Structure formats: C-alpha cells, structure tokens
mmCIF file of C-alpha atoms in Angstrom:
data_model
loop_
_atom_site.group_PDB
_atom_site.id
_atom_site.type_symbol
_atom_site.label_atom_id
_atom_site.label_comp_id
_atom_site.label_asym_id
_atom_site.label_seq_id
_atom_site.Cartn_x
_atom_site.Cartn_y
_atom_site.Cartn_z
ATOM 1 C CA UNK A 11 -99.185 -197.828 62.650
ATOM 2 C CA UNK A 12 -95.657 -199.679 63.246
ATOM 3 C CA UNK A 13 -93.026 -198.746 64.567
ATOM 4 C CA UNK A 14 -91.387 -198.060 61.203
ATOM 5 C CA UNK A 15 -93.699 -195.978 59.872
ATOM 6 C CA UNK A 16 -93.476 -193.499 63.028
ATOM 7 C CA UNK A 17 -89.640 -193.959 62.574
ATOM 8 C CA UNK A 18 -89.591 -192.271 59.278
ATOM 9 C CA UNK A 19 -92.352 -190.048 59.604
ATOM 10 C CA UNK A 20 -90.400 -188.512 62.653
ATOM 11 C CA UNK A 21 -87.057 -188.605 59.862
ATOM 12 C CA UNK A 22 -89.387 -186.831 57.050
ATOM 13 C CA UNK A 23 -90.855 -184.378 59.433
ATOM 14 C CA UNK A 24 -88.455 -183.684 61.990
ATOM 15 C CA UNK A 25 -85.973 -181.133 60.159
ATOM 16 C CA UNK A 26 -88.665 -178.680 58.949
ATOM 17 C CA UNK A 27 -89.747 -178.663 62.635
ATOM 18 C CA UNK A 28 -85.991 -177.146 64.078
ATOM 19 C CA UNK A 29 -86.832 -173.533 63.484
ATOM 20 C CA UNK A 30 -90.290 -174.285 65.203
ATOM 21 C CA UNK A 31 -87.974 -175.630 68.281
ATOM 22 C CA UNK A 32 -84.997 -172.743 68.169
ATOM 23 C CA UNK A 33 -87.752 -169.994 68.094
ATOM 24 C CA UNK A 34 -89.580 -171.879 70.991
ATOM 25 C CA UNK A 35 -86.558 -172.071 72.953
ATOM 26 C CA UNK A 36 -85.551 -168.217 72.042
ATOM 27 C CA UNK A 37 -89.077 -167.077 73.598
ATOM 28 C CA UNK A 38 -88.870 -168.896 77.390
ATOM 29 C CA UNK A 39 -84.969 -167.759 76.750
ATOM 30 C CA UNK A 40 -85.477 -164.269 76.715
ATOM 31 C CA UNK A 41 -88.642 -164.276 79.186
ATOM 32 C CA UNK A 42 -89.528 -160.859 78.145
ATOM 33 C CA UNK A 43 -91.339 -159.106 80.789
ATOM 34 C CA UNK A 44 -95.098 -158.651 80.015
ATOM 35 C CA UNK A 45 -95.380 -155.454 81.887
ATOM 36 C CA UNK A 46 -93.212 -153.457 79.032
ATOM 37 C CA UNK A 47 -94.630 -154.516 75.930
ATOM 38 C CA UNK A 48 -92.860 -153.661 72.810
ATOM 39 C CA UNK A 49 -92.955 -154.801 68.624
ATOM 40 C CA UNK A 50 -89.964 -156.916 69.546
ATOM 41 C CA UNK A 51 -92.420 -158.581 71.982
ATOM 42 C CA UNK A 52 -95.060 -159.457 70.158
ATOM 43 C CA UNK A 53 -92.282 -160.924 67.333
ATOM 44 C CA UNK A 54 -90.579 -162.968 69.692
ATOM 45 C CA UNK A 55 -94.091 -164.250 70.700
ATOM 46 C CA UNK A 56 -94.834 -164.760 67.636
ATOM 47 C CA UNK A 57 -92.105 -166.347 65.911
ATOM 48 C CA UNK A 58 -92.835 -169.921 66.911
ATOM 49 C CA UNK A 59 -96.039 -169.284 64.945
ATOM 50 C CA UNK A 60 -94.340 -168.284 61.809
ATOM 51 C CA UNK A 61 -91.868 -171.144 62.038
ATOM 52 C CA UNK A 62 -94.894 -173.135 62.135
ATOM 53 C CA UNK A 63 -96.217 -171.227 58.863
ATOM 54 C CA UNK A 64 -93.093 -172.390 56.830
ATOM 55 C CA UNK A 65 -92.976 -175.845 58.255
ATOM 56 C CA UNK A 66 -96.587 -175.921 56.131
ATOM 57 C CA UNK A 67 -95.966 -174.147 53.268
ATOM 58 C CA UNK A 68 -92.690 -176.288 52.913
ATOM 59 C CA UNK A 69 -95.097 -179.052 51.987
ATOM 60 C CA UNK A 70 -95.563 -176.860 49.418
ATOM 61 C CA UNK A 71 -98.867 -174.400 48.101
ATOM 62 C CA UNK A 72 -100.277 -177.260 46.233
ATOM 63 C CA UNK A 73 -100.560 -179.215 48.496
ATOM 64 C CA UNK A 74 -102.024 -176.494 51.122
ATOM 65 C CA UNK A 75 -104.522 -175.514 48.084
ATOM 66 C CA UNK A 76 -105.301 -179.331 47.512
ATOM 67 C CA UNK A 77 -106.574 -180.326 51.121
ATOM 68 C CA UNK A 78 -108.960 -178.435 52.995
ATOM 69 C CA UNK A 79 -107.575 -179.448 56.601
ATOM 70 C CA UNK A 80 -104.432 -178.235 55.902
ATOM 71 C CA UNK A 81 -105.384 -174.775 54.487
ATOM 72 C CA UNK A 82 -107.834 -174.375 57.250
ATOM 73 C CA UNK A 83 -104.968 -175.232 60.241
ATOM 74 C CA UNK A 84 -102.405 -172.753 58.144
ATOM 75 C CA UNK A 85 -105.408 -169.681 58.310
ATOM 76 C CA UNK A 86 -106.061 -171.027 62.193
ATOM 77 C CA UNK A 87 -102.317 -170.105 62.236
ATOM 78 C CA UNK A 88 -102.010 -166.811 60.883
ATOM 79 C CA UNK A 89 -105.135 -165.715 63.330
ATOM 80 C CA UNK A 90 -103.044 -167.387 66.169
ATOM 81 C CA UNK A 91 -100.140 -165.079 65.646
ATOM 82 C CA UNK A 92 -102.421 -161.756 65.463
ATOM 83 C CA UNK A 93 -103.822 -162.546 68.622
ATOM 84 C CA UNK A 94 -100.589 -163.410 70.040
ATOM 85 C CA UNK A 95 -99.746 -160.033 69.212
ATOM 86 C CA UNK A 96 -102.592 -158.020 70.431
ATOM 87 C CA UNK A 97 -102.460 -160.682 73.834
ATOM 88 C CA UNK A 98 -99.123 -158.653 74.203
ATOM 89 C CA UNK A 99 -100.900 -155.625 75.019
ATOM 90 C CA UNK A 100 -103.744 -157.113 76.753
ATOM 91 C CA UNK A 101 -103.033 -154.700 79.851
ATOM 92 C CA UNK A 102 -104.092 -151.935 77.419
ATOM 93 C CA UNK A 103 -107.433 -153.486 76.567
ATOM 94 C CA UNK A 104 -106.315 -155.945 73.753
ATOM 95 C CA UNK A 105 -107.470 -158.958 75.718
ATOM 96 C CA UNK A 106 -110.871 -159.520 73.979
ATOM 97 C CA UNK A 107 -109.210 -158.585 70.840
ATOM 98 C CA UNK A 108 -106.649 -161.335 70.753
ATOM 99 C CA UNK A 109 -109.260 -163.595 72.397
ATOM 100 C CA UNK A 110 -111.333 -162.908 69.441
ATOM 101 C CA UNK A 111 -108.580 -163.758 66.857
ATOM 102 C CA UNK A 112 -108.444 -167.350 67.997
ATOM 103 C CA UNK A 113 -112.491 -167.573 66.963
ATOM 104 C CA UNK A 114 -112.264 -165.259 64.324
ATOM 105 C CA UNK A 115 -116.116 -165.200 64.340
ATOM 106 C CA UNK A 116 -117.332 -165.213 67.733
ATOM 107 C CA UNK A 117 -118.591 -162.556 70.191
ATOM 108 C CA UNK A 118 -119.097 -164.038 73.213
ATOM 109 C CA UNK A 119 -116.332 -165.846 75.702
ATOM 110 C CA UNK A 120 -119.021 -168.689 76.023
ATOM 111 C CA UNK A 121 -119.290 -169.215 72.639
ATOM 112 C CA UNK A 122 -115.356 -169.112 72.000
ATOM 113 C CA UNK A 123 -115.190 -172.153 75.130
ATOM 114 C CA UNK A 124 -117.576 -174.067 72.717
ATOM 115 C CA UNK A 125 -115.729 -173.930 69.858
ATOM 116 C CA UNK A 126 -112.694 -174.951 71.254
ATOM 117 C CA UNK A 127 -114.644 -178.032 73.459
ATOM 118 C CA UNK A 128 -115.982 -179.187 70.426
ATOM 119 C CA UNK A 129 -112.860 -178.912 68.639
ATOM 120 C CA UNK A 130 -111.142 -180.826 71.303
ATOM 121 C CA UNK A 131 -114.468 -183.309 70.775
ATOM 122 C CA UNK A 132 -113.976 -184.059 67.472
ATOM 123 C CA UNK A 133 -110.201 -184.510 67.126
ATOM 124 C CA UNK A 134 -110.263 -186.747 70.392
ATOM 125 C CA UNK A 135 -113.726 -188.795 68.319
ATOM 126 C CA UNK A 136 -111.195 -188.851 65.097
ATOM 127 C CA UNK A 137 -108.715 -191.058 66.569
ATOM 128 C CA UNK A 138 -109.963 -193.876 67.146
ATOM 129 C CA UNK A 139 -107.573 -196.243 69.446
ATOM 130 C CA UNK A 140 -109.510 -199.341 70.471
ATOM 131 C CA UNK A 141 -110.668 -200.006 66.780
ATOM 132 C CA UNK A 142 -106.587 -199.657 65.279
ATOM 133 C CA UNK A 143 -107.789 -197.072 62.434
ATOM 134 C CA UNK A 144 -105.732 -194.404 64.312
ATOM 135 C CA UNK A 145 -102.812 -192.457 62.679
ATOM 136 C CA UNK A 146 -100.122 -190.408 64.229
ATOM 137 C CA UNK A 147 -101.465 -187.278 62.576
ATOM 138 C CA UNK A 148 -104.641 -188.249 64.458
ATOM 139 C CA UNK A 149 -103.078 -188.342 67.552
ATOM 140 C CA UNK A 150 -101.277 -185.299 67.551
ATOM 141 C CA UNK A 151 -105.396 -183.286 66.336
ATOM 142 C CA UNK A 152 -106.320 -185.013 69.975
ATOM 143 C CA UNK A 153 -103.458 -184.526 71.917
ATOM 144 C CA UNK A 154 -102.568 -181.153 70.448
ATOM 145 C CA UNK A 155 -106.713 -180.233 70.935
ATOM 146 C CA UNK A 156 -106.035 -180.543 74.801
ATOM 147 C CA UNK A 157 -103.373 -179.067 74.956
ATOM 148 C CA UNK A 158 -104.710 -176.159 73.330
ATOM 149 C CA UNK A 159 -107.793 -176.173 75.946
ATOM 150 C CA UNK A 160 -105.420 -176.673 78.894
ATOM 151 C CA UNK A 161 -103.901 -173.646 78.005
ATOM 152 C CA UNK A 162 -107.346 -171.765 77.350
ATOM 153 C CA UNK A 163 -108.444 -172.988 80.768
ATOM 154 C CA UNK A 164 -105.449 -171.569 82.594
ATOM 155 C CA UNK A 165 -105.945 -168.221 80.450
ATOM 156 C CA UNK A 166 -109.295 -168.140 81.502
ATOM 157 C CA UNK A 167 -108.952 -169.130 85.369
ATOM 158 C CA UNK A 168 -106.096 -166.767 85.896
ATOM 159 C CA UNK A 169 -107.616 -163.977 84.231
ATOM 160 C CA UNK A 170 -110.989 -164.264 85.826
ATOM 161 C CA UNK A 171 -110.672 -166.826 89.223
ATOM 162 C CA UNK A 172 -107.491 -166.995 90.759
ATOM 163 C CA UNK A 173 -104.098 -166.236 90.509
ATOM 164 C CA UNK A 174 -102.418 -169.849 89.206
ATOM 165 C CA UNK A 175 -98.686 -170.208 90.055
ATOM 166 C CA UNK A 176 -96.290 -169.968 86.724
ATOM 167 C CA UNK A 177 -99.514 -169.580 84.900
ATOM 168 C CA UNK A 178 -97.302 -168.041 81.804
ATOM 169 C CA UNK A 179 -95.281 -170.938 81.835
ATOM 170 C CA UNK A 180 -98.319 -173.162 81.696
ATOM 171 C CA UNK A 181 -100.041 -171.074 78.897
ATOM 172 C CA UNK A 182 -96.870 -171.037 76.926
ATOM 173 C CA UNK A 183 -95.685 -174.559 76.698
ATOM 174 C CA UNK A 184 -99.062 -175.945 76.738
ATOM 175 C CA UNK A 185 -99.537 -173.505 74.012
ATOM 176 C CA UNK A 186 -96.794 -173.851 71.521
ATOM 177 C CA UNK A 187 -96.729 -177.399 71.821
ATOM 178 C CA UNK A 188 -100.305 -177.830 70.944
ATOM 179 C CA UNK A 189 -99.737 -175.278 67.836
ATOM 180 C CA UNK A 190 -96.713 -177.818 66.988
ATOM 181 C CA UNK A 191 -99.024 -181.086 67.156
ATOM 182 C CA UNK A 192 -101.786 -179.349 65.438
ATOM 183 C CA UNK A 193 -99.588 -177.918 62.682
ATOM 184 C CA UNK A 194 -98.357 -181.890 62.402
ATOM 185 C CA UNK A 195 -102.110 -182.972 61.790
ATOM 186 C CA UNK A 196 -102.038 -180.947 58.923
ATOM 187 C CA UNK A 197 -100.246 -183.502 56.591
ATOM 188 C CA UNK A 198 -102.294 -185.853 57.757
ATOM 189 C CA UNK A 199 -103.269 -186.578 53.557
ATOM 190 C CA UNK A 200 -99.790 -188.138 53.383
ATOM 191 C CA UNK A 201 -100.275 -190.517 56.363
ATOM 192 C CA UNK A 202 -103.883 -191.720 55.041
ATOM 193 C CA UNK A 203 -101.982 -192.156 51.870
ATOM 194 C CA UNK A 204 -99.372 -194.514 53.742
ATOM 195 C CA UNK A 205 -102.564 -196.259 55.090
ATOM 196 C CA UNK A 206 -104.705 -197.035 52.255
ATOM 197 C CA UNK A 207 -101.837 -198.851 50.851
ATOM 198 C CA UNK A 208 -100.896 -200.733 53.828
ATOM 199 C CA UNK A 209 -104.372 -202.350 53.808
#
C-alpha cells in the first residue's frame, strides 16, 4: 500500500468515524461511576458501539448484505453493545451474561479465551507483512484483534487475580479502539478492490 492510498482511505473514511470519536470522548468525559448503575449508563457505554453501527450501515445495506465479513463484524457489534449493557450491572450478577454476549454461543470462560485467541490468530496470520500482500484493513483485523484480547486479559485478571491499577481505563480504551479498528476491517472488499487493480 502507498502512501496515497492510506491518504485517501483515511479522507474517505475518516468523517463517518467523528460520531464514533465524540461518543468515545463523551464516555471517559462523564466517567460515570460503576457503583450506581443506571439506563443512562449502559447508553453512554454503549453509544460508541452504535456510532460504530452507522459508520457500517453508511456503506450502505447492500453492501453489508453483499459481503459476509462485514455482516458478520456489524452482528459481532450489536452483541458487543448488549453485553456492554448487562457488564453495567455486573455487580448484580450480569457478569457471565455480558461475558456471554461477546461469544454468543459459548458456555464456558475457557472456551470464550479460545475464541478470542484464535480470532486474534487468524487476523494477525491474514496480514501478511514480510510477503507485501498486506492491506490497511488487514492491519487494523490484527491490531484491533489485540487490542480486543488486551482488554479481555485485563477483564479477566482484575476480576479473578489481582486488582490492576486504572484497570477501567485500560479495558475502555483498549476496548473501543479495538471495536473502531475492527469495525474499519469491515470494508475491507473496497481495499481488495483498490488492490486487484493495482497489480
């Protein structure tokens, strides 16, 4: 990829990512307490996520209907927003339920860790870097997979090891930003596109 191409992908994708950013900021803004959760909560948590539902559907339903990645990342997304919402009352016992929403079909913690290692596994495999068939939508599956895990792995550790210092803060950012990048990888049709007829 040159620089040019990155240049105007950033141009073409950039704007339908501001809401994404201003409901970002909004949430670490506000720094709602977790020990009061409320409905207003859980949609300030959430809105980030929904940002990143019309940032997709802005490419517009065909072309969510027409590629399989994409339609699979935009359902990843609407079970990433109800477990954001149960996580909000996870003091009340809605831990394992908003666990469960990221892996809508597992049952077991272990089996959730797998799922998300192997997703890591096979977006870091898709890139590609030493053989220059990489794209930019590539790299933001990989780099948005580990963020998603480094956020998992602080989850997990601070719920079950040890305290970790500004462990929200960590889950959070790691969080939303992976959500952003993996949200990106989703018009990753366009960018092969761009590629087939650069060779």
């Amino acid at each position: 990829m040159t620089y040019g191409e990155g240049e105007s992908m950033v141009k073409s994708e950039g704007p339908k990512l501001v809401p994404f950013f201003k409901a970002t900021c909004v949430y670490f803004v506000l720094w709602l307490p977790t020990s009061s959760p409320s409905w207003f909560s859980a949609l300030i948590k959430c809105l980030p996520i929904f940002c990143l539902w019309v940032f997709l559907l802005a490419h517009g339903i065909n072309f969510l209907t027409a590629h399989h990645n994409a339609c699979r990342i935009f359902a990843g997304l609407i079970f990433s927003a109800l477990g954001d919402a149960f996580l909000i009352w996870q003091e009340q016992g809605f831990f394992i339920h908003g666990l469960l929403m990221f892996g809508p079909f597992t049952y077991l913690v272990a089996v959730y860790i797998a799922l998300i290692g192997f997703m890591g596994w096979r977006a870091m495999a898709g890139v590609q870097l030493c053989n220059d068939l990489w794209t930019w939508t590539k790299l933001s599956a990989c780099i948005g997979s580990v963020l998603f895990m480094v956020s998992d792995l602080t989850i997990a550790v601070n719920k079950f090891c040890f305290p970790v210092p500004y462990s929200r803060v960590i889950i959070m950012a790691t969080y939303y930003a992976a959500q952003m990048l993996i949200a990106l990888s989703a018009v990753e049709s366009k960018d092969e596109d761009v590629f087939k007829k650069r060779k």
